[in-house]
Coordinates of C-alpha atoms in Angstrom, one line a residue:
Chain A
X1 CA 28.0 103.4 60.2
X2 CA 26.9 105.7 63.3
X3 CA 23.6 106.4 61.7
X4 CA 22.9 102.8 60.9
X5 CA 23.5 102.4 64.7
X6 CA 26.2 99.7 63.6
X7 CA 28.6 98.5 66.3
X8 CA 31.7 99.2 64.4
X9 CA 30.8 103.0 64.4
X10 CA 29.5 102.9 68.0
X11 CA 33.0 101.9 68.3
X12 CA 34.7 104.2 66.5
X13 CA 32.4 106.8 68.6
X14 CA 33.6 105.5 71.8
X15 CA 37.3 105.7 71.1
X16 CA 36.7 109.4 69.4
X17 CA 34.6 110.8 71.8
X18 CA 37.3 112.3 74.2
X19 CA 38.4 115.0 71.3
X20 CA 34.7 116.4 71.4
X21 CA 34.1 119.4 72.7
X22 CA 35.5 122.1 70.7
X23 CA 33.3 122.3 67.7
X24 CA 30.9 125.5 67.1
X25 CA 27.4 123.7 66.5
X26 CA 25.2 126.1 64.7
X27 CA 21.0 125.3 64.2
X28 CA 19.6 126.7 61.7
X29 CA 15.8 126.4 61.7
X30 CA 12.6 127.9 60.4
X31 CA 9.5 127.0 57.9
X32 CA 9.6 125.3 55.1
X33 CA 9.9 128.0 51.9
X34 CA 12.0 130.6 54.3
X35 CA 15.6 130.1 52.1
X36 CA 17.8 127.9 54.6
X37 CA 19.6 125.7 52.6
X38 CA 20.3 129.3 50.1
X39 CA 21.3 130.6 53.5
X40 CA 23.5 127.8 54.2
X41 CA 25.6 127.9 51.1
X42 CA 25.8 131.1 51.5
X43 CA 27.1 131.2 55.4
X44 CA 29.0 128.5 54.1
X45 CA 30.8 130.6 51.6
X46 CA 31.3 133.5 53.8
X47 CA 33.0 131.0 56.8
X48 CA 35.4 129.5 54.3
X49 CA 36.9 133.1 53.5
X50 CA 38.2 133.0 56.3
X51 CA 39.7 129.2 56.0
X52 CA 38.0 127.9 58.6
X53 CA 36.7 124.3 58.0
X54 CA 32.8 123.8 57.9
X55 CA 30.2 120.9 58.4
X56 CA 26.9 120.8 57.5
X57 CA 24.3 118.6 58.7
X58 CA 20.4 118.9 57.1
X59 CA 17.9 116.7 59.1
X60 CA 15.4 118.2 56.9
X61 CA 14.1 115.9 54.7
X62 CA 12.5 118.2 52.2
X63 CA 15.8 119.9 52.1
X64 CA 17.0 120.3 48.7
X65 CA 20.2 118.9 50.0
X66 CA 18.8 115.8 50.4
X67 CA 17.3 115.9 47.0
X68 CA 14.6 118.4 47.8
X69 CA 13.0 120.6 44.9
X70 CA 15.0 123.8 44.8
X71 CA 17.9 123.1 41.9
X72 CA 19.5 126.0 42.4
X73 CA 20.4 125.6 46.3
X74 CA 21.4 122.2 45.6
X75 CA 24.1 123.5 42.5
X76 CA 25.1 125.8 45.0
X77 CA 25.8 123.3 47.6
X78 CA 27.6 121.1 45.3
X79 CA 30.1 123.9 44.5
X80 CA 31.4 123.4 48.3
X81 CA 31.9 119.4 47.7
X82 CA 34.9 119.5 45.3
X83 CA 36.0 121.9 48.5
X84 CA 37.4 119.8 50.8
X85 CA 37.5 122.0 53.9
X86 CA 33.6 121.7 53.5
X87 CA 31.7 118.3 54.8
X88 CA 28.0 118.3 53.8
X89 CA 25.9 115.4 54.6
X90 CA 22.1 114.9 54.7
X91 CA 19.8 112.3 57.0
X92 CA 16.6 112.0 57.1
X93 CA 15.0 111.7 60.0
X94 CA 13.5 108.2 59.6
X95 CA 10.8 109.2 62.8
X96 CA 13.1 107.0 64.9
X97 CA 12.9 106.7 68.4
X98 CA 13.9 109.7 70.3
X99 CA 13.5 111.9 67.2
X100 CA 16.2 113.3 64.8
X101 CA 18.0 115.0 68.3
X102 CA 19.5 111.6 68.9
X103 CA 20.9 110.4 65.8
X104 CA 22.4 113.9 64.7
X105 CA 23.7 113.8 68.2
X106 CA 26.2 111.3 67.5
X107 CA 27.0 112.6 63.7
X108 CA 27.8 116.0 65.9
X109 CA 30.3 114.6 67.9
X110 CA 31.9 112.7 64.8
X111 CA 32.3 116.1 63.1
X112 CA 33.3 117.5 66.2
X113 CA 35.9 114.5 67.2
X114 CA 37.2 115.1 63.6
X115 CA 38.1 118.7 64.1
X116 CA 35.3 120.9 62.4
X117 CA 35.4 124.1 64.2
X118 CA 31.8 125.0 62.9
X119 CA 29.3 122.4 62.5
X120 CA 25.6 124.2 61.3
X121 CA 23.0 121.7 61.2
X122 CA 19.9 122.6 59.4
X123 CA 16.5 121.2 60.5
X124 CA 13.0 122.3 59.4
X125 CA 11.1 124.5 62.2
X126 CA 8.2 123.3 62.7
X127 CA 7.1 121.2 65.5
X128 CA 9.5 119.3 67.6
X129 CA 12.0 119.6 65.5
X130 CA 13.1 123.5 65.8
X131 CA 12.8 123.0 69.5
X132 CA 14.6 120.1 69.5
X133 CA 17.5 121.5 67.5
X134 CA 17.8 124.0 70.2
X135 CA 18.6 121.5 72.5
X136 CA 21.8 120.3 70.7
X137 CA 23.2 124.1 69.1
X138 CA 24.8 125.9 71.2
X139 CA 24.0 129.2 69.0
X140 CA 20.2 128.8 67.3
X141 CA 19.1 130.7 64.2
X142 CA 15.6 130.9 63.0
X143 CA 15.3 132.3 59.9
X144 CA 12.0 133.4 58.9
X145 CA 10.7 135.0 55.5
X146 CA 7.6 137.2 54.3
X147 CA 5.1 135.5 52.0
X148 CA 4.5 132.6 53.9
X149 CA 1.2 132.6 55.2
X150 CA -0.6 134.5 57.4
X151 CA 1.4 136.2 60.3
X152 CA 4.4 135.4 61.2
X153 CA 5.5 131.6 61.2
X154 CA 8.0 131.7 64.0
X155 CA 5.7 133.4 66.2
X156 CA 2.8 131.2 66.0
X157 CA 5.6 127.9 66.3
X158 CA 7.0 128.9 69.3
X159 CA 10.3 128.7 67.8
X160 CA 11.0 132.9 68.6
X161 CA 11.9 131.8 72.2
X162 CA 14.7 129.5 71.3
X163 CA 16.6 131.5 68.8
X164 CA 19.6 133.1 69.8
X165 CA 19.7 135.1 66.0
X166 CA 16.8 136.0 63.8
X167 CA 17.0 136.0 60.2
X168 CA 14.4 137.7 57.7
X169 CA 15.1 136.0 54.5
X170 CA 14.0 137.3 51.0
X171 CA 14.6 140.4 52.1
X172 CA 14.1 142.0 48.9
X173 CA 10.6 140.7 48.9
X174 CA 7.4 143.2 49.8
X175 CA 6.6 142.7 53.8
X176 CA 10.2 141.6 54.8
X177 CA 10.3 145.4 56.7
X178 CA 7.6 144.7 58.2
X179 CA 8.1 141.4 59.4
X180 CA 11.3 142.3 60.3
X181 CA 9.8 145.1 62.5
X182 CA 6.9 142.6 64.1
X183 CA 9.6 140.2 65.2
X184 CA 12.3 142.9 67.3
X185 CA 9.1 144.0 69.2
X186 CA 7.9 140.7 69.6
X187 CA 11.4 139.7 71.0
X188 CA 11.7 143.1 72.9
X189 CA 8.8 142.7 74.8
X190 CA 10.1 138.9 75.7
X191 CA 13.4 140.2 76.2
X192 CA 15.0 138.5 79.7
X193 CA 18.1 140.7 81.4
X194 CA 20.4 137.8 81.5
X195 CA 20.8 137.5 77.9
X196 CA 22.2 139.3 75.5
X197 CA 19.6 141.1 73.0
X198 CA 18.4 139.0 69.7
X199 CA 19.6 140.0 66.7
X200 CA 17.3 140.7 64.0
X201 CA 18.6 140.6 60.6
X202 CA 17.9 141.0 57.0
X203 CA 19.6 138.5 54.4
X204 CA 19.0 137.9 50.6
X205 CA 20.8 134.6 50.9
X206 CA 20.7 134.3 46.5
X207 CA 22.5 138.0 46.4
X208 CA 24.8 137.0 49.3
X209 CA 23.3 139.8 51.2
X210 CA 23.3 140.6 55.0
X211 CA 25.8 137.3 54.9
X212 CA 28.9 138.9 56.5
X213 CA 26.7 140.6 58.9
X214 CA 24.9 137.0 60.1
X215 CA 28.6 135.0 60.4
X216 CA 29.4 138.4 62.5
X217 CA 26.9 137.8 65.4
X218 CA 27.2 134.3 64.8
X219 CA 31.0 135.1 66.0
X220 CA 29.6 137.8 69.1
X221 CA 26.9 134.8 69.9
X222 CA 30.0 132.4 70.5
X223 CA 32.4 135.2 72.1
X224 CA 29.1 135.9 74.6
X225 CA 28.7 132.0 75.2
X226 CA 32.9 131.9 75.9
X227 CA 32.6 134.9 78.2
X228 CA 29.5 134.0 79.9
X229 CA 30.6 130.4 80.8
X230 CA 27.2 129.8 79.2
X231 CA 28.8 127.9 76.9
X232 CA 29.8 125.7 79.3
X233 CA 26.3 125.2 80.4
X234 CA 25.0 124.6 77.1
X235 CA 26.8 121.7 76.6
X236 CA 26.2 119.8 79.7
X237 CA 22.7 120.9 79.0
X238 CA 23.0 119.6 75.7
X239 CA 24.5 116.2 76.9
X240 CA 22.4 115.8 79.6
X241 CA 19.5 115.7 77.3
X242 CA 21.2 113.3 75.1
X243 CA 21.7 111.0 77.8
X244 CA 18.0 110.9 78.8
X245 CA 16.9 110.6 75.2
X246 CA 18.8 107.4 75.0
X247 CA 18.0 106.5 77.8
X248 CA 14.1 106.2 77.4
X249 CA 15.4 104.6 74.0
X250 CA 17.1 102.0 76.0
X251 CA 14.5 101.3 78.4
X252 CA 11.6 101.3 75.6
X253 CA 13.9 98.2 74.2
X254 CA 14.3 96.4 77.1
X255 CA 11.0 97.0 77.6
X256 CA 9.4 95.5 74.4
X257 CA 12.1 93.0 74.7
X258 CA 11.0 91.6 78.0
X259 CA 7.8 92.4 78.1
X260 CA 7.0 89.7 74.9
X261 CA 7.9 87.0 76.8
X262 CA 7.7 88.2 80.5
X263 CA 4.9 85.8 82.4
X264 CA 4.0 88.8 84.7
X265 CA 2.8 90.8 81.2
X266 CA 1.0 87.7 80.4
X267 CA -0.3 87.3 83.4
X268 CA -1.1 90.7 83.6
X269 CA -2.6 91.2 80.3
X270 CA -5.3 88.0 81.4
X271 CA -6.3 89.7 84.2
X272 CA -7.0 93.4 82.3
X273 CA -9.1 90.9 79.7
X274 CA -10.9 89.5 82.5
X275 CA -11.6 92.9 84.1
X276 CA -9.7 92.3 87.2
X277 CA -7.6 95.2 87.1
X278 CA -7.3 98.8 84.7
X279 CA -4.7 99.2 82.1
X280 CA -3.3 101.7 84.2
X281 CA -3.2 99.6 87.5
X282 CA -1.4 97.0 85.3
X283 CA 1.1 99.1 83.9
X284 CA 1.5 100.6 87.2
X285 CA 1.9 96.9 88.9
X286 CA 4.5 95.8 86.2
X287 CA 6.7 99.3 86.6
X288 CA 7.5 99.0 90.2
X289 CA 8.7 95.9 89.5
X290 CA 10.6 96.3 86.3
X291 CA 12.4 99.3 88.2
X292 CA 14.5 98.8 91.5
X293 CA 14.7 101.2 93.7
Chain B
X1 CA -11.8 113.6 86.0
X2 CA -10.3 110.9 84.3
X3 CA -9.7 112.7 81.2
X4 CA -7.7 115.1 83.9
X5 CA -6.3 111.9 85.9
X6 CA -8.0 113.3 88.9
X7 CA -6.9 110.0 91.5
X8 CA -11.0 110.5 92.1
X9 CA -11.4 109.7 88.5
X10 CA -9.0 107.1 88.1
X11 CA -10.3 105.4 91.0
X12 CA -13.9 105.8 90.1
X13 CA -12.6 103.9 87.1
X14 CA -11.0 101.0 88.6
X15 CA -14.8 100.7 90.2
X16 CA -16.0 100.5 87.3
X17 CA -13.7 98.6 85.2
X18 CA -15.1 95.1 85.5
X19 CA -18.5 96.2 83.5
X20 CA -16.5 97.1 80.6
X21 CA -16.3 94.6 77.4
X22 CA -19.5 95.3 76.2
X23 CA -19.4 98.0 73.9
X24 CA -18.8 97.6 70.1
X25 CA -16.3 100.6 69.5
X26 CA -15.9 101.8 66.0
X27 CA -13.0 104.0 65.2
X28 CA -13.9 107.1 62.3
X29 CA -10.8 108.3 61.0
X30 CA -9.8 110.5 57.8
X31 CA -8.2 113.8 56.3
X32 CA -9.1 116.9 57.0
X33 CA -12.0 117.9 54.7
X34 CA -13.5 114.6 54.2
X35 CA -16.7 115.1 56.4
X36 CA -16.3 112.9 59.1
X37 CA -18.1 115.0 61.6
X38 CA -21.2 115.1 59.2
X39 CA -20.8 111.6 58.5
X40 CA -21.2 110.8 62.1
X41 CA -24.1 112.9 62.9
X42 CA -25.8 111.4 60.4
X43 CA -24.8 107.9 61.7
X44 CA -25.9 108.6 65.1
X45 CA -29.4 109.6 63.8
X46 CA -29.5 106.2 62.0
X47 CA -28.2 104.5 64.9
X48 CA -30.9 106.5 67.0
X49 CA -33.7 105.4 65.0
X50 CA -33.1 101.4 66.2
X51 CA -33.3 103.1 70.3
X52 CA -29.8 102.4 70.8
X53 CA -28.2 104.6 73.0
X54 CA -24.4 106.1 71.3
X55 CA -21.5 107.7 72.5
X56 CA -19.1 110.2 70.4
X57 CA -15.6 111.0 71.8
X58 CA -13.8 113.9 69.1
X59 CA -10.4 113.4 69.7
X60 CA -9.8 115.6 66.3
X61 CA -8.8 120.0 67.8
X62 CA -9.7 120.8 64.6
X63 CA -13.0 119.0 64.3
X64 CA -16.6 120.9 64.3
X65 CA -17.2 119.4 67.5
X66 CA -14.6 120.4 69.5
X67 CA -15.3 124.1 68.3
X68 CA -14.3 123.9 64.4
X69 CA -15.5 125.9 61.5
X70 CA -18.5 124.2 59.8
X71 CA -21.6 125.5 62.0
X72 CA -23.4 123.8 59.9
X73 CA -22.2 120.1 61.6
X74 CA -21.9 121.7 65.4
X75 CA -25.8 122.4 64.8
X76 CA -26.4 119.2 63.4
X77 CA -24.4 117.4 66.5
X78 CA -26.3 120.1 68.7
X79 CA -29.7 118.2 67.9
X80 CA -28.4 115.2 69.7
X81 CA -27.4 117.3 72.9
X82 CA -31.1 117.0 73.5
X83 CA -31.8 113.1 73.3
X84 CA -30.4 111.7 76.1
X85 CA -29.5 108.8 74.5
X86 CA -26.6 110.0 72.8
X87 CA -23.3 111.2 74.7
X88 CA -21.3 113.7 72.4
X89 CA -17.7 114.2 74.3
X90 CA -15.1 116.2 72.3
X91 CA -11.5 116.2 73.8
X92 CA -7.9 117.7 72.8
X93 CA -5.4 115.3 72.2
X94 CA -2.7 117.9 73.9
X95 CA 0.4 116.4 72.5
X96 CA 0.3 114.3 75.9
X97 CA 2.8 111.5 76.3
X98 CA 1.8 108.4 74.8
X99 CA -0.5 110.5 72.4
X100 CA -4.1 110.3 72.3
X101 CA -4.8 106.9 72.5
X102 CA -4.2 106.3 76.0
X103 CA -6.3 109.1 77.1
X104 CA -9.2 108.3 74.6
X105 CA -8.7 104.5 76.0
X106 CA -9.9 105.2 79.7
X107 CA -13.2 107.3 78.6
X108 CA -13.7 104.4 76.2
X109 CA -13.5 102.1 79.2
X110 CA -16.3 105.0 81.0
X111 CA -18.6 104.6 78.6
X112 CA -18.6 101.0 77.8
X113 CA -19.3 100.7 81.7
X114 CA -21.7 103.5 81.2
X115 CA -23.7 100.7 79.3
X116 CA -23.5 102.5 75.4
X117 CA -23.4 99.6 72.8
X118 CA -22.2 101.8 70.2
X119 CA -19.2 104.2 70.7
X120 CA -18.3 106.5 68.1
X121 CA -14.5 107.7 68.2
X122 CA -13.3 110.2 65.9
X123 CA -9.9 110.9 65.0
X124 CA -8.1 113.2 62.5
X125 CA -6.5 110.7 60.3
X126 CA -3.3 111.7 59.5
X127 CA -0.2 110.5 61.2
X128 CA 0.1 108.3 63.9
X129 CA -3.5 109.0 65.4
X130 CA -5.4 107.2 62.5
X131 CA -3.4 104.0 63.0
X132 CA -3.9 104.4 67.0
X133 CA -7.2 104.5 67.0
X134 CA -7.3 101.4 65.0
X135 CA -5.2 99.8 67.7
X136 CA -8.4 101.0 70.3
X137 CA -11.7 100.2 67.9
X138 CA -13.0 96.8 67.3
X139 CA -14.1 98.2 63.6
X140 CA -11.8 101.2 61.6
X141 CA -14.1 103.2 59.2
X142 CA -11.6 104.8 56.8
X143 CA -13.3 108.0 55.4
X144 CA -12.2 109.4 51.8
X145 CA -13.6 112.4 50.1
X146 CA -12.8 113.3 46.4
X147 CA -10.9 116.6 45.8
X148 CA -9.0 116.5 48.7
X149 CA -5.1 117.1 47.1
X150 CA -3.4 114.7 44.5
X151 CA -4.2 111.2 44.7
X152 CA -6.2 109.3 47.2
X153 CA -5.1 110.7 50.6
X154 CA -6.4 107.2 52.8
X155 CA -3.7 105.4 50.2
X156 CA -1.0 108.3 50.8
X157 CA -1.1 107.4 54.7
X158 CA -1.3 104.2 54.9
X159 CA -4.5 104.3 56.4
X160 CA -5.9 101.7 54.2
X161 CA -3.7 98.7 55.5
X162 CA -6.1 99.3 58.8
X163 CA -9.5 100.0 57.3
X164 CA -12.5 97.4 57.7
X165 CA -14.6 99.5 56.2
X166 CA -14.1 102.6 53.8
X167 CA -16.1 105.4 53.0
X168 CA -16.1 107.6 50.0
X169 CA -18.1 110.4 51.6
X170 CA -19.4 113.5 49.1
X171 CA -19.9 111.1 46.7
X172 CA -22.3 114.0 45.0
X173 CA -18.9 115.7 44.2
X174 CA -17.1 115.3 41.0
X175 CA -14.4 112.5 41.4
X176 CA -16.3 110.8 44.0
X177 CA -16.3 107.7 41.7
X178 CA -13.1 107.2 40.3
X179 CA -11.9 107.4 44.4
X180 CA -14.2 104.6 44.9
X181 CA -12.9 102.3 42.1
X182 CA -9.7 103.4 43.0
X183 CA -9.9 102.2 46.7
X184 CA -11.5 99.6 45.3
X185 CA -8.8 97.9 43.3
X186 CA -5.8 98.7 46.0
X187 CA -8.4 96.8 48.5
X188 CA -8.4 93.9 46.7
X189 CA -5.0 94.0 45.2
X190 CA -3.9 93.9 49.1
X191 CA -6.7 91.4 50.5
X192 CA -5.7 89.0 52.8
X193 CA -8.0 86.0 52.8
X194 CA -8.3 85.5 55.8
X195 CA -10.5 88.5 56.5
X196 CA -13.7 89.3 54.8
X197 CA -13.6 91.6 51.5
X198 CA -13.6 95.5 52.8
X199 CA -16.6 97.1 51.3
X200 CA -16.0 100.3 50.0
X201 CA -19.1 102.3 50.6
X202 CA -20.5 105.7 48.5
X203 CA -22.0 108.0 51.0
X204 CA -23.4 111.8 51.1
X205 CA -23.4 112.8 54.8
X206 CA -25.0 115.9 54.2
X207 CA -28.2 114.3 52.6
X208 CA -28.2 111.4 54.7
X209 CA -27.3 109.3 51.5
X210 CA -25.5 106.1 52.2
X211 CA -26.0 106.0 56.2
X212 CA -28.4 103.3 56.4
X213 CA -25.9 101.2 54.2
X214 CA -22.6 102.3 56.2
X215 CA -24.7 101.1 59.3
X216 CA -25.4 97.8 57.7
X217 CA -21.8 97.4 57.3
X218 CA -20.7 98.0 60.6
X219 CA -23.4 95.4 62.2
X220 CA -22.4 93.2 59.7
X221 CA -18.8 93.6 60.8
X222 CA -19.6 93.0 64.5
X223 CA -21.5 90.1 63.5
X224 CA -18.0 88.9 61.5
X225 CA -16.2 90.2 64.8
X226 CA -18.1 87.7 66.9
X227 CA -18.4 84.5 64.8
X228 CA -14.7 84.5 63.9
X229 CA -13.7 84.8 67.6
X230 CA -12.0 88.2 65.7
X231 CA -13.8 90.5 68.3
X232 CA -11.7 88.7 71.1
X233 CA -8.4 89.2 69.9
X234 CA -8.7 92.9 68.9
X235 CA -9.7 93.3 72.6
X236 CA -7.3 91.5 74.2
X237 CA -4.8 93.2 71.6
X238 CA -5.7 96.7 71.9
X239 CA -5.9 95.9 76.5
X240 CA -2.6 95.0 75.7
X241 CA -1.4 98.2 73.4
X242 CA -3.0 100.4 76.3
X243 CA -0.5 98.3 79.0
X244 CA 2.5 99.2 76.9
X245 CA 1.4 102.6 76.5
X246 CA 0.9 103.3 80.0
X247 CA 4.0 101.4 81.2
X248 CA 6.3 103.3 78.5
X249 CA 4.8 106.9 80.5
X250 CA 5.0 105.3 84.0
X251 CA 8.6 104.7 83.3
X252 CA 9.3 107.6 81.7
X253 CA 8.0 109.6 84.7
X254 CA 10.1 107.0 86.7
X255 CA 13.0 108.1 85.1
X256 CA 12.2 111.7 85.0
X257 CA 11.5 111.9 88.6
X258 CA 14.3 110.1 89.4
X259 CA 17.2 111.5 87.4
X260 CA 17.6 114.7 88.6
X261 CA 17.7 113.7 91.9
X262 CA 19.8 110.2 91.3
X263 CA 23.2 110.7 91.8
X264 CA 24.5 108.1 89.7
X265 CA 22.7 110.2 86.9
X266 CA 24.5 113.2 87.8
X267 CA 28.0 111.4 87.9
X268 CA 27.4 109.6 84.4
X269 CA 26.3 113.1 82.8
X270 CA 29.6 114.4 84.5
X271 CA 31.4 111.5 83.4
X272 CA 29.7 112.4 79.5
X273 CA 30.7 116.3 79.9
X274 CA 34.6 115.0 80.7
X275 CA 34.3 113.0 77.6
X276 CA 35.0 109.7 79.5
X277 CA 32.4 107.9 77.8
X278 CA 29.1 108.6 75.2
X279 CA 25.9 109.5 75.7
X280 CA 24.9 106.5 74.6
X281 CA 27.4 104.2 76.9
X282 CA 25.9 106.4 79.7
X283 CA 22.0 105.7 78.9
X284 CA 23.1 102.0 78.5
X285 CA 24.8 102.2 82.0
X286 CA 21.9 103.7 83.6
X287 CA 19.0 101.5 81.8
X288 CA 21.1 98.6 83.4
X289 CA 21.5 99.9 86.8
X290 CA 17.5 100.9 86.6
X291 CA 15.8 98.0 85.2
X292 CA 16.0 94.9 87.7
X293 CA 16.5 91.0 86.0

């Protein structure tokens, strides 16, 4: 119902938002072809050892858990659904308004609201989306693999400077050492004070390897966000960006709303046709007095 | 200037504004790989040999003009930086708010005051930029090359739906006619009878094979555009489009500039971070405080 944007789970949203705030919300982002969703089940596996209740979230729509090529990842995943401290659900992104930070927004707080300590929502990095995942985690991991192309992907997307944990996937494959090796420098020489040093590590996520040693800094990451108060700051940061997101959604309606039947945007629109006035001029015209001061 | 909106440029445009409507402004768009930058070097020699004087705006980073791969087109589109007729312009479309089209709009509106009959836009056509530019150009040339993945790409991306004229360029490569009958068929399966049949055009950039065809068809457009009172509307329309794009960015800075300093915004983000009420009850709030009845 939230996804649908349907009033009776904006509803339900508004009477459960007030037990938000507690959940753990984990991005996991990186290429296409770099082993998240193995990753995933993996993690996934490794967080339920120690009985903790899980959710995952993919906004990846190539994601074999929303139907995506990879059979094996998707067996894998199903394993966790006859578990029922595990909650997996995929969305695809739909290129709504405001992007898939919006709508995952509110299926975050749902999961949180409902009591999941750890909610890991994978997206694929590239383009806005990595970034934008950023926004909402309060701990980011980019996972990265060799084989995929010339250099380093997360490099070249800009995605390095939002992770809080790096992962070299397929690490039993040839130039996983290497990239491995390419990525702590890179992040070294990028390194600000304030922050705690990135973790660079090595998983094979099909041989369950490097797994207890990711879930360990994911713990660290949150114990350094508790300690820090950064935490804090994250999620106001986080919320804060939600609010302008929805924001510009809600304006964006009102505006084609209004603007349909408005007799200044007709008017206005005669005079650009005529030449009277720039597009610009007119847009500029019918803003100051759509917005009071 | 105005590509920079320099206030000097923008005002030198609103100068200028009222001697634009003359221009006939013909949107290229297509994959990567289908020759669009050959095809319009060629088309500007054709173009060139009636003493008309043409403008090209790239708005494709990845095409020859703006500093590609193929020297063999940059030289070709280097000829023409001789002849002072034509005006070869190639811009990034730097991921700026409201995408290219705004941008590309006001050097449209330049050079149709500039006096060029003809303007040439190029656009990469995948995504969102091949529809734009549709939105700007009185005619859409939809180019196709064979061998360019599975399947007819322009089909793929929906391209077609705004195409009035299509263009199977390389046509000396294998495949080159089956695309052709292909586009073919899905053009007249989806052929609205209220617009005239899209011809679907064989060309060979490279050899200058096709052009003086492809040329017909776009004068024969215009002449449709004029007679059917077409030419008109798609101004008006696309004056309109450029209005809503420019208003959506002048709010949006608006809001941008505003929020951080608006205390009401601050209070409604504290408000969110207390869990009193959800992002989304707090964009509402906001969007109704902001926009005046």
């Amino acid at each position: 119902l939230i996804e649908n944007e349907d009033p009776q789970g904006l509803d339900a949203l508004e009477s459960l938002y007030r037990f938000t705030g507690n959940a753990h919300v984990v991005g996991i982002t990186g290429p296409p072809g770099s082993g998240k969703s193995s990753l995933i089940a993996s993690l996934v596996q490794c967080i339920r050892q120690t009985d903790r209740q899980v959710a995952v979230l993919a906004v990846d729509p190539s994601s074999p858990l929303t139907g995506g090529a990879v059979l094996g990842d998707r067996v894998r995943m199903m394993d966790h659904h006859a578990d029922p401290g595990v909650f997996v659900r995929s969305m695809a992104s739909r290129g709504r308004q405001g992007g898939l930070a919006w709508a995952t927004a509110e299926l975050v707080h749902l999961l949180d609201a409902a009591g999941f300590p750890v909610i890991l929502v994978e997206t694929v990095g590239t383009g806005q989306d990595g970034v934008d995942i950023a926004a909402l985690a309060q701990t980011t991991i980019v996972v990265e693999a060799p084989g995929l192309g010339d250099g380093v992907q997360a490099i070249k997307s800009g995605l390095l400077e939002v992770a809080d944990i790096v992962v070299v996937n397929k690490s039993d494959q040839s130039g996983a050492e290497e990239a491995r090796r390419v990525l702590r420098t890179t992040l070294d020489l990028a390194r600000s004070p304030q922050r705690p040093r990135t973790p660079v590590l090595a998983t094979c996520a099909t041989q369950s390897e490097g797994i207890a040693e990711l879930e360990c800094a994911i713990t660290s990451h949150l114990s350094w966000l508790n300690e820090s108060g950064e935490l804090a700051r994250r999620r106001a940061r986080a919320l804060e960006t939600e609010v302008l997101v929805a924001l510009r959604s809600s304006l964006q309606r009102i505006l084609l709303e209004n603007s349909a039947r408005s007799s200044r945007f007709v008017e206005s629109i005669d005079r650009v046709v005529r030449g009277d006035i720039t597009p610009r001029r007119a847009a500029l015209l019918l803003s100051d007095q759509l917005v009071a001061n």
